[in-house]
Every structure is written in C-alpha cells, then in structure tokens.
Amino acid sequence: MIKIEKSDRLNSLPPYLFKEIDRQKEEVKKQGVDIIDLGVGDPDMPTPQHIIDALKQAASDPANHRYPSYSGMEDFNGAVARWYKRRFNVDLDPLNEVVTLIGSKEGIAHIPLAFINPGDMALVSSPGYPVYDIGVKFAGGETYFMNLFKENNFLPDLGAIPDEIAGKAKMMFINYPNNPTSAVATEGFFQEVVSFAKSHNIIICHDAAYTEMAFDGYSPISFLETKDAKTVGIEFHSLSKTYNMTGWRIGFAVGRAEVIQALGQVKSNIDSGAFQAIQIAGITALEGDQTCVKAMNREYAERLDILAKGLSGLGLSFEKPKATFYVWIETPAGYTSSEFATHLLTKAGIVVTPGNGFGAAGEGYVRMALTVGKERLKEVIERIRSTGF
Ligand SMILES: *Cc1c(COP(=O)(O)O)cnc(C)c1O
C-alpha cells in the first residue's frame, strides 16, 4: 500500500455544506418515510420526444462515432447563433464567438484555467452556484464574494466592491435569472456591469441557464443584449433546464471571441468535445418546435401558484419568482437555514436546500425546487401545516 495524499487543491476546498442534509435524508429514508424531495434543481419531466428521436437516429450513424470537433460541430454552433438571433436579437459569429460545452458546468469550471494565475482575484456572487468559486480555486485564484441581499433585489452592489479588489479582479461571475434566489436582472444592472468591467478590465461571465424558464409573460433578458456586453465578456447557456436534458451534458458559451477561444484552448487540452449525436439532438432542440418549452413553463407556473399560495398561507416570506424553478424562502424566526431544513426533513419528510450551502450570504433562507407534481406540492403544504414550525 502506498500512502495516498490528496492535493492542497482538494484539501482546501470549502466544506460541502449539503453533506449533513444528505446524511439526514438517507437516515429518514431508511425509516421508510415517504420523502418529498424539493432539494435538487433537476427537472422531473422527460426530454421531449422529438429530441430523443433525433438522438436515436444520429446515434446509429457511424459518422458520429468518431472524435467530434473540439469547438463544436459547425452545425450546432450555427444553430446556437441562429437561436441567439431569434431569441435575443444578438448577432454571433458561429466560428469565433460560440463554443460547445459538455454541459455549461464544464465550461464554468474550466474557464478560470484560461485567465486566472495563482493569486489572481475573481468576483463571485454569494449565495451562488458553487462551481464559480470552486473553478477559481482550482485555478489557484482567490474569490471575493459579492453578497446578494433582498434589499437590493438580490443584485450585487458593484459600488460596494473596494477599489483595490476591483483593481485586482480579472473575472466576474454573475447569474440571472438566479439560482438560488430566483431574482432577475434589469437592463440597467447589466449596463452597470458593462461599465464596471470596462473601468476595471474585468472579464464578465454571465450564467444564463434559466433564461427560458419564466412565467406570467415575463421574458428574461440576455447579458449580451446590453450595449458593448460582447466586448467585455461571455454568456454560458445550457440545454439542461430548458429541454429537461440535464443527463445529456450539452451546453455552450457565446460572446467575446478571445475569451471563447481561450476557453476552447483549455478544453482542447482536456476533453474531446461533446458526442456528435447529442449535438445533433441539440440542434433539433434549438431549431425545432418550442411548444414543449411553453408547456413545461405552464406546468411550472401552476406548480408555483400552488406552492406560493400555500407558503403564504403558512406565513412564510418569499418573493414570488418570475423565472427559474426555485422559491427562495426566508427561514422563520428561531431557525437557522440548516435548522429549518432539518426540521422540515425530520418532522415532515420534506427535503429543501439550506441557503448557507450556496455561500455565507445564503444564511437565513432555504430553497425549494418545483420538481414534483401539483398533488405532491399540495401535500408539502399540508405536511408543513400539520407539523408547524
Ligand atoms: C443547472 C445549472 C447550470 C448547468 O448545468 P449544466 O447541466 O452543466 O448545463 C449552470 N448554472 C446554474 C446556475 C445552474 O443552476
């Protein structure tokens, strides 16, 4: 036996704060409790059939069994560019301004390797998707957390970032519609981000995973719609949430050519691109009938209405989301995030995510995902009502 010693890189990772809730969940499950899981941001509905059919056909074609092109198939990148034009009226050059990803998480985790030297600084929102911070740390960089507060509609206060930090920062990660707060960005905010990026020479990475998941006629905006945004950064996008394709691993990044190309350079040294049959199915998703997206959003809107009415009736405080499938709920008096999550799990068999798992500024909240059907959501409300808090 040799001695196995993990790298400082792994040893210095922040503690995995969902570990305790995962352990409790296993324990409650063992007791035979019928658990309702609102914890994970993974759509429960299947991938639309026409996308599956496209994969089946493409999977049988031997031309797709060989290594794909590193930066993505010309046709997939073209479909992405056409989709951005249709959806956001943003012009993209498919050759230089689009890169295909093996899920957007892959690109988000790898991009700091293209720009961060040991000791360099990145600005990351807290609470936030944990991959931004981890990617920066894996590249040897340091994270400065921009806290998101309710008072500021869960948008970072760029004016509160100390000049010396802004001066040292090379990258900024933001995400709207936001996971976990479900907040949405305004055009004015994105304009502020562009001018902040220009004054401090910071590359903006906007994570747009949820722009297609919205309700009540609200249509989320792309960062790239903002004047000059394409000169300061890129946007990450994913087919995962829009088309219920989390298991397929397909996403993309678009924007400033030098940034996209540097990300592509990192990737070409690590992976060999996404399975072409999946890219072909992805083209079908982006270019095909979008009725499936509307139908899913209608379902989420109905679920949201049930959950929101119920939670309000119970006296819990939250902002009703315009987008994403998350509800970001203030913990009631007397509970921390973890205590409230533990209470709901052990007393009512309901899994929610404690907000502090998304960063220190998430303390005081829990996140519920709309990933179970309407009847189950009614039961969530009934269970909380009879358990109390
Ligand atoms: C789900 C999610 C992603 C992406 O996922 P992939 O499946 O890797 O494309 C990215 N960012 C946020 C904030 C998410 O919630």
Coordinates of C-alpha atoms and ligand atoms in Angstrom, one line a residue:
M1 CA 0.0 0.0 0.0
I2 CA 1.3 3.4 -0.9
K3 CA 0.3 6.5 1.1
I4 CA -2.4 8.4 -0.7
E5 CA -2.2 12.2 -0.1
K6 CA -4.7 14.5 -1.7
S7 CA -3.5 17.7 -3.3
D8 CA -3.7 21.0 -1.4
R9 CA -6.2 21.9 -4.1
L10 CA -8.7 19.3 -2.9
N11 CA -7.9 19.7 0.7
S12 CA -8.5 23.4 0.7
L13 CA -12.0 23.2 -0.9
P14 CA -14.7 24.8 1.2
P15 CA -16.7 22.2 3.2
Y16 CA -19.6 20.6 1.3
L17 CA -22.4 22.0 3.3
F18 CA -25.1 19.7 1.8
K19 CA -23.4 16.7 3.3
E20 CA -25.3 16.9 6.6
I21 CA -28.7 17.2 4.9
D22 CA -27.7 14.3 2.5
R23 CA -26.9 12.2 5.6
Q24 CA -30.2 13.1 7.3
K25 CA -32.1 12.3 4.1
E26 CA -30.6 8.8 3.9
E27 CA -31.5 8.2 7.6
V28 CA -35.1 9.4 7.2
K29 CA -35.4 7.2 4.0
K30 CA -34.2 4.2 5.9
Q31 CA -37.1 4.7 8.4
G32 CA -39.4 4.2 5.5
V33 CA -40.7 7.8 5.3
D34 CA -42.3 8.8 2.0
I35 CA -39.9 11.7 1.3
I36 CA -40.8 14.6 -1.0
D37 CA -37.6 16.0 -2.5
L38 CA -37.6 19.7 -3.3
G39 CA -33.8 19.8 -2.9
V40 CA -32.3 19.2 -6.2
G41 CA -32.5 21.5 -9.3
D42 CA -33.1 18.7 -11.7
P43 CA -36.3 18.7 -13.9
D44 CA -38.6 15.8 -13.2
M45 CA -40.2 15.8 -16.6
P46 CA -38.8 13.8 -19.5
T47 CA -36.9 15.2 -22.5
P48 CA -39.4 16.0 -25.3
Q49 CA -39.8 13.0 -27.7
H50 CA -38.7 14.7 -30.9
I51 CA -35.3 15.4 -29.3
I52 CA -34.9 11.8 -28.2
D53 CA -35.9 10.6 -31.7
A54 CA -33.2 12.9 -33.2
L55 CA -30.6 11.3 -30.9
K56 CA -31.7 7.8 -31.8
Q57 CA -31.2 8.4 -35.4
A58 CA -27.9 10.2 -35.0
A59 CA -26.6 7.6 -32.7
S60 CA -26.9 5.0 -35.5
D61 CA -24.8 6.9 -37.9
P62 CA -21.2 5.8 -37.8
A63 CA -20.1 9.3 -38.9
N64 CA -21.0 10.3 -35.3
H65 CA -18.9 7.6 -33.6
R66 CA -15.6 9.3 -34.1
Y67 CA -14.0 12.2 -32.2
P68 CA -16.1 15.3 -32.6
S69 CA -14.5 18.7 -33.5
Y70 CA -13.1 20.4 -30.3
S71 CA -15.0 23.6 -30.5
G72 CA -18.3 22.0 -31.5
M73 CA -19.9 21.0 -34.8
E74 CA -20.3 23.8 -37.3
D75 CA -24.0 23.0 -37.5
F76 CA -24.5 23.1 -33.7
N77 CA -22.6 26.3 -33.3
G78 CA -24.7 27.7 -36.2
A79 CA -27.9 26.6 -34.5
V80 CA -26.8 28.4 -31.4
A81 CA -26.1 31.6 -33.3
R82 CA -29.4 31.5 -35.0
W83 CA -31.2 30.8 -31.7
Y84 CA -29.5 33.9 -30.1
K85 CA -30.6 36.0 -33.1
R86 CA -34.2 34.8 -32.9
R87 CA -34.5 34.8 -29.1
F88 CA -32.4 37.9 -28.1
N89 CA -31.6 39.7 -31.4
V90 CA -27.9 39.2 -30.7
D91 CA -25.5 38.6 -33.6
L92 CA -22.9 35.9 -33.1
D93 CA -20.2 34.6 -35.4
P94 CA -20.6 30.8 -35.1
L95 CA -16.9 30.2 -35.9
N96 CA -15.3 32.5 -33.4
E97 CA -18.0 33.5 -30.9
V98 CA -19.5 30.1 -30.0
V99 CA -18.0 27.1 -28.2
T100 CA -19.9 23.9 -27.5
L101 CA -19.6 22.6 -23.9
I102 CA -20.2 19.2 -22.2
G103 CA -22.9 20.9 -20.1
S104 CA -22.4 24.5 -19.0
K105 CA -20.9 23.4 -15.7
E106 CA -17.9 22.0 -17.6
G107 CA -17.2 25.4 -19.2
I108 CA -17.8 27.3 -15.9
A109 CA -15.4 25.1 -14.1
H110 CA -12.7 25.3 -16.8
I111 CA -12.8 28.9 -17.8
P112 CA -10.7 30.2 -14.8
L113 CA -7.8 28.0 -16.1
A114 CA -7.7 30.3 -19.2
F115 CA -7.3 33.6 -17.3
I116 CA -6.5 33.1 -13.6
N117 CA -2.9 33.0 -12.4
P118 CA -2.1 31.9 -8.8
G119 CA -3.2 34.7 -6.6
D120 CA -5.5 36.4 -9.1
M121 CA -8.9 37.5 -7.9
A122 CA -12.4 36.7 -9.2
L123 CA -15.6 38.3 -8.1
V124 CA -18.4 35.8 -7.4
S125 CA -21.9 36.3 -6.1
S126 CA -23.0 34.8 -2.8
P127 CA -25.3 33.0 -2.5
G128 CA -24.4 31.4 -5.8
Y129 CA -23.9 28.2 -7.9
P130 CA -20.9 26.7 -6.1
V131 CA -18.9 25.9 -9.3
Y132 CA -17.9 29.6 -9.9
D133 CA -15.9 29.7 -6.6
I134 CA -14.5 26.2 -7.0
G135 CA -13.3 26.7 -10.6
V136 CA -11.5 29.9 -9.5
K137 CA -9.9 28.0 -6.5
F138 CA -8.9 25.0 -8.8
A139 CA -7.0 27.5 -11.0
G140 CA -5.2 28.9 -7.9
G141 CA -7.2 32.1 -7.7
E142 CA -8.9 33.8 -4.9
T143 CA -12.6 34.6 -4.7
Y144 CA -14.1 37.9 -3.5
F145 CA -17.8 37.3 -2.7
M146 CA -20.3 39.9 -3.7
N147 CA -23.2 39.4 -1.3
L148 CA -26.8 39.4 -2.7
F149 CA -29.3 41.0 -0.4
K150 CA -33.1 41.2 -0.6
E151 CA -32.9 45.0 -0.1
N152 CA -31.0 45.2 -3.5
N153 CA -33.3 42.7 -5.2
F154 CA -30.5 40.1 -5.0
L155 CA -28.3 42.0 -7.4
P156 CA -24.7 42.7 -6.3
D157 CA -23.9 46.2 -5.2
L158 CA -21.0 46.9 -7.5
G159 CA -20.3 50.3 -5.8
A160 CA -19.6 48.4 -2.5
I161 CA -16.6 46.5 -4.1
P162 CA -13.5 48.1 -2.7
D163 CA -11.3 49.7 -5.4
E164 CA -8.3 47.7 -4.5
I165 CA -10.3 44.4 -5.0
A166 CA -11.8 45.7 -8.3
G167 CA -8.3 46.6 -9.4
K168 CA -7.0 43.1 -8.7
A169 CA -10.0 41.2 -10.2
K170 CA -9.7 39.5 -13.5
M171 CA -13.1 37.9 -13.8
M172 CA -16.7 38.2 -12.5
F173 CA -19.3 35.5 -12.4
I174 CA -23.0 36.5 -12.3
N175 CA -26.2 34.6 -13.0
Y176 CA -29.7 35.9 -13.9
P177 CA -32.4 34.6 -13.6
N178 CA -30.6 33.5 -10.5
N179 CA -30.1 30.2 -8.8
P180 CA -30.8 30.0 -5.8
T181 CA -32.6 33.4 -5.2
S182 CA -34.7 33.3 -8.5
A183 CA -34.0 37.0 -8.8
V184 CA -33.9 38.5 -12.3
A185 CA -31.6 41.2 -13.8
T186 CA -32.7 44.6 -15.2
E187 CA -31.2 46.2 -18.2
G188 CA -29.9 48.9 -16.0
F189 CA -28.0 46.4 -13.9
F190 CA -26.4 44.8 -16.9
Q191 CA -25.3 48.3 -18.1
E192 CA -23.7 48.9 -14.8
V193 CA -21.8 45.6 -15.1
V194 CA -20.5 46.6 -18.6
S195 CA -19.2 49.9 -17.4
F196 CA -17.7 48.3 -14.2
A197 CA -16.0 45.7 -16.4
K198 CA -14.6 48.5 -18.7
S199 CA -13.3 50.6 -15.9
H200 CA -11.5 47.7 -14.1
N201 CA -10.7 45.5 -17.1
I202 CA -12.7 42.5 -15.8
I203 CA -14.0 39.6 -18.0
I204 CA -17.7 39.1 -17.3
C205 CA -19.0 35.5 -17.3
H206 CA -22.8 35.6 -17.2
D207 CA -24.5 32.2 -16.5
A208 CA -27.8 32.3 -18.3
A209 CA -29.0 28.7 -17.6
Y210 CA -32.5 29.9 -16.7
T211 CA -33.5 32.4 -19.4
E212 CA -36.1 30.1 -20.9
M213 CA -37.8 29.1 -17.6
A214 CA -40.1 32.0 -16.9
F215 CA -43.8 32.7 -16.1
D216 CA -46.7 35.1 -16.5
G217 CA -45.5 36.6 -19.8
Y218 CA -42.1 37.6 -18.3
S219 CA -39.2 37.1 -20.8
P220 CA -35.7 37.1 -19.2
I221 CA -33.0 39.2 -21.0
S222 CA -29.6 38.1 -22.1
F223 CA -26.5 39.9 -20.9
L224 CA -25.3 40.1 -24.5
E225 CA -28.3 42.3 -25.4
T226 CA -26.7 45.1 -23.4
K227 CA -24.7 47.6 -25.4
D228 CA -21.0 46.6 -25.6
A229 CA -21.5 43.5 -23.4
K230 CA -19.9 41.4 -26.1
T231 CA -16.7 43.5 -25.7
V232 CA -16.4 42.6 -22.0
G233 CA -17.5 39.0 -21.7
I234 CA -19.4 35.9 -22.5
E235 CA -22.6 34.1 -21.5
F236 CA -22.9 30.5 -20.6
H237 CA -26.0 28.6 -21.7
S238 CA -27.4 25.1 -21.3
L239 CA -30.0 22.9 -22.8
S240 CA -30.3 21.2 -19.4
K241 CA -33.1 23.1 -17.8
T242 CA -34.9 24.4 -21.0
Y243 CA -35.4 21.0 -22.5
N244 CA -35.1 18.7 -19.5
M245 CA -31.7 17.4 -20.7
T246 CA -29.6 17.5 -17.5
G247 CA -28.4 14.0 -18.1
W248 CA -27.3 14.6 -21.7
R249 CA -24.5 17.0 -20.9
I250 CA -24.7 19.7 -23.6
G251 CA -24.3 23.5 -23.3
F252 CA -22.4 26.3 -24.9
A253 CA -20.7 29.6 -24.3
V254 CA -21.0 32.7 -26.5
G255 CA -19.5 36.2 -26.6
R256 CA -16.2 37.9 -26.9
A257 CA -14.1 35.9 -29.4
E258 CA -10.8 35.9 -27.5
V259 CA -12.5 34.7 -24.3
I260 CA -14.4 31.9 -26.2
Q261 CA -11.2 30.9 -28.0
A262 CA -9.1 30.7 -24.8
L263 CA -11.8 28.5 -23.2
G264 CA -11.7 26.4 -26.3
Q265 CA -7.9 26.1 -26.0
V266 CA -8.2 24.8 -22.4
K267 CA -10.9 22.3 -23.5
S268 CA -8.9 21.0 -26.4
N269 CA -6.2 20.0 -23.9
I270 CA -8.7 18.3 -21.6
D271 CA -11.7 16.9 -23.4
S272 CA -12.5 16.0 -27.0
G273 CA -15.9 17.7 -27.3
A274 CA -19.5 16.5 -26.9
F275 CA -20.8 13.3 -28.6
Q276 CA -21.9 14.5 -32.1
A277 CA -25.2 12.6 -31.8
I278 CA -26.1 14.7 -28.8
Q279 CA -25.1 17.9 -30.6
I280 CA -27.4 16.8 -33.5
A281 CA -30.2 16.3 -31.0
G282 CA -29.3 19.7 -29.5
I283 CA -29.8 21.3 -32.9
T284 CA -33.3 19.7 -33.0
A285 CA -34.0 21.1 -29.6
L286 CA -32.9 24.7 -30.5
E287 CA -34.4 24.7 -34.0
G288 CA -37.5 22.5 -33.5
D289 CA -40.9 23.3 -32.2
Q290 CA -40.7 25.3 -29.0
T291 CA -44.2 24.3 -27.8
C292 CA -42.6 21.8 -25.4
V293 CA -40.9 24.8 -23.6
K294 CA -44.2 26.6 -23.3
A295 CA -45.9 23.5 -21.9
M296 CA -43.2 23.0 -19.3
N297 CA -43.4 26.6 -18.2
R298 CA -47.2 26.4 -17.9
E299 CA -46.7 23.3 -15.7
Y300 CA -44.1 25.1 -13.5
A301 CA -46.4 28.2 -13.3
E302 CA -49.3 26.0 -12.0
R303 CA -47.0 24.3 -9.5
L304 CA -45.6 27.7 -8.4
D305 CA -49.1 29.0 -7.8
I306 CA -50.0 26.1 -5.5
L307 CA -46.7 26.3 -3.6
A308 CA -46.7 30.1 -3.3
K309 CA -50.3 30.3 -2.1
G310 CA -49.7 27.6 0.4
L311 CA -46.5 29.0 1.7
S312 CA -48.1 32.5 2.1
G313 CA -51.0 30.9 3.9
L314 CA -48.5 29.4 6.3
G315 CA -47.0 32.8 7.0
L316 CA -43.6 32.2 5.3
S317 CA -41.9 35.1 3.5
F318 CA -40.6 35.0 -0.1
E319 CA -40.7 36.9 -3.3
K320 CA -42.8 35.1 -5.9
P321 CA -40.4 34.2 -8.8
K322 CA -40.8 35.5 -12.3
A323 CA -38.3 32.9 -13.6
T324 CA -36.3 29.7 -12.6
F325 CA -38.0 26.8 -10.8
Y326 CA -36.8 27.9 -7.3
V327 CA -38.5 29.6 -4.4
W328 CA -36.1 31.3 -2.0
I329 CA -37.8 31.3 1.4
E330 CA -36.9 33.2 4.5
T331 CA -36.4 30.9 7.4
P332 CA -39.0 31.6 10.2
A333 CA -37.9 33.3 13.5
G334 CA -35.9 31.0 15.7
Y335 CA -34.3 28.8 12.9
T336 CA -31.1 29.0 11.0
S337 CA -31.1 27.7 7.4
S338 CA -29.8 24.3 8.5
E339 CA -32.1 24.0 11.4
F340 CA -35.2 24.8 9.3
A341 CA -34.1 22.3 6.6
T342 CA -33.5 19.7 9.3
H343 CA -36.9 20.4 10.9
L344 CA -38.8 20.0 7.5
L345 CA -36.9 16.8 6.7
T346 CA -37.1 15.0 10.1
K347 CA -40.6 16.2 11.1
A348 CA -42.3 16.4 7.7
G349 CA -40.2 14.3 5.3
I350 CA -39.6 17.3 3.0
V351 CA -36.2 17.9 1.5
V352 CA -35.2 21.5 1.0
T353 CA -31.8 23.0 0.4
P354 CA -30.4 25.2 3.3
G355 CA -29.4 28.6 1.8
N356 CA -26.0 28.7 3.5
G357 CA -24.9 25.8 1.3
F358 CA -24.8 28.4 -1.5
G359 CA -22.5 30.7 0.4
A360 CA -22.5 32.6 3.7
A361 CA -24.9 35.2 2.4
G362 CA -27.5 32.5 1.8
E363 CA -27.9 32.0 5.6
G364 CA -31.5 32.8 6.7
Y365 CA -33.1 31.1 3.6
V366 CA -34.0 27.7 2.3
R367 CA -34.5 26.9 -1.4
M368 CA -37.4 24.8 -2.7
A369 CA -37.3 23.5 -6.3
L370 CA -40.6 23.0 -8.2
T371 CA -39.5 19.5 -9.3
V372 CA -42.5 17.5 -8.1
G373 CA -46.1 17.4 -9.4
K374 CA -49.0 19.5 -8.2
E375 CA -50.5 16.9 -5.9
R376 CA -47.2 16.4 -4.1
L377 CA -46.9 20.2 -3.7
K378 CA -50.3 20.3 -2.1
E379 CA -49.1 17.6 0.3
V380 CA -46.0 19.6 1.1
I381 CA -48.2 22.4 2.3
E382 CA -50.4 20.0 4.2
R383 CA -47.4 18.4 5.9
I384 CA -45.9 21.8 6.9
R385 CA -49.3 22.9 8.2
S386 CA -49.8 19.9 10.4
T387 CA -46.1 19.8 11.6
G388 CA -45.9 23.6 12.3
F389 CA -42.6 25.4 12.9
Ligands
LIG1 C1 -28.2 23.8 -13.6 C2 -27.3 25.0 -13.7 C3 -26.3 25.0 -14.6 C4 -26.0 24.0 -15.6 O1 -25.9 23.0 -15.9 P1 -25.4 22.0 -17.0 O2 -26.3 20.9 -16.8 O3 -24.0 21.7 -16.6 O4 -25.5 22.7 -18.3 C5 -25.5 26.1 -14.6 N1 -25.6 27.1 -13.8 C6 -26.6 27.1 -12.9 C7 -26.8 28.3 -12.0 C8 -27.5 26.0 -12.8 O5 -28.4 26.0 -11.8

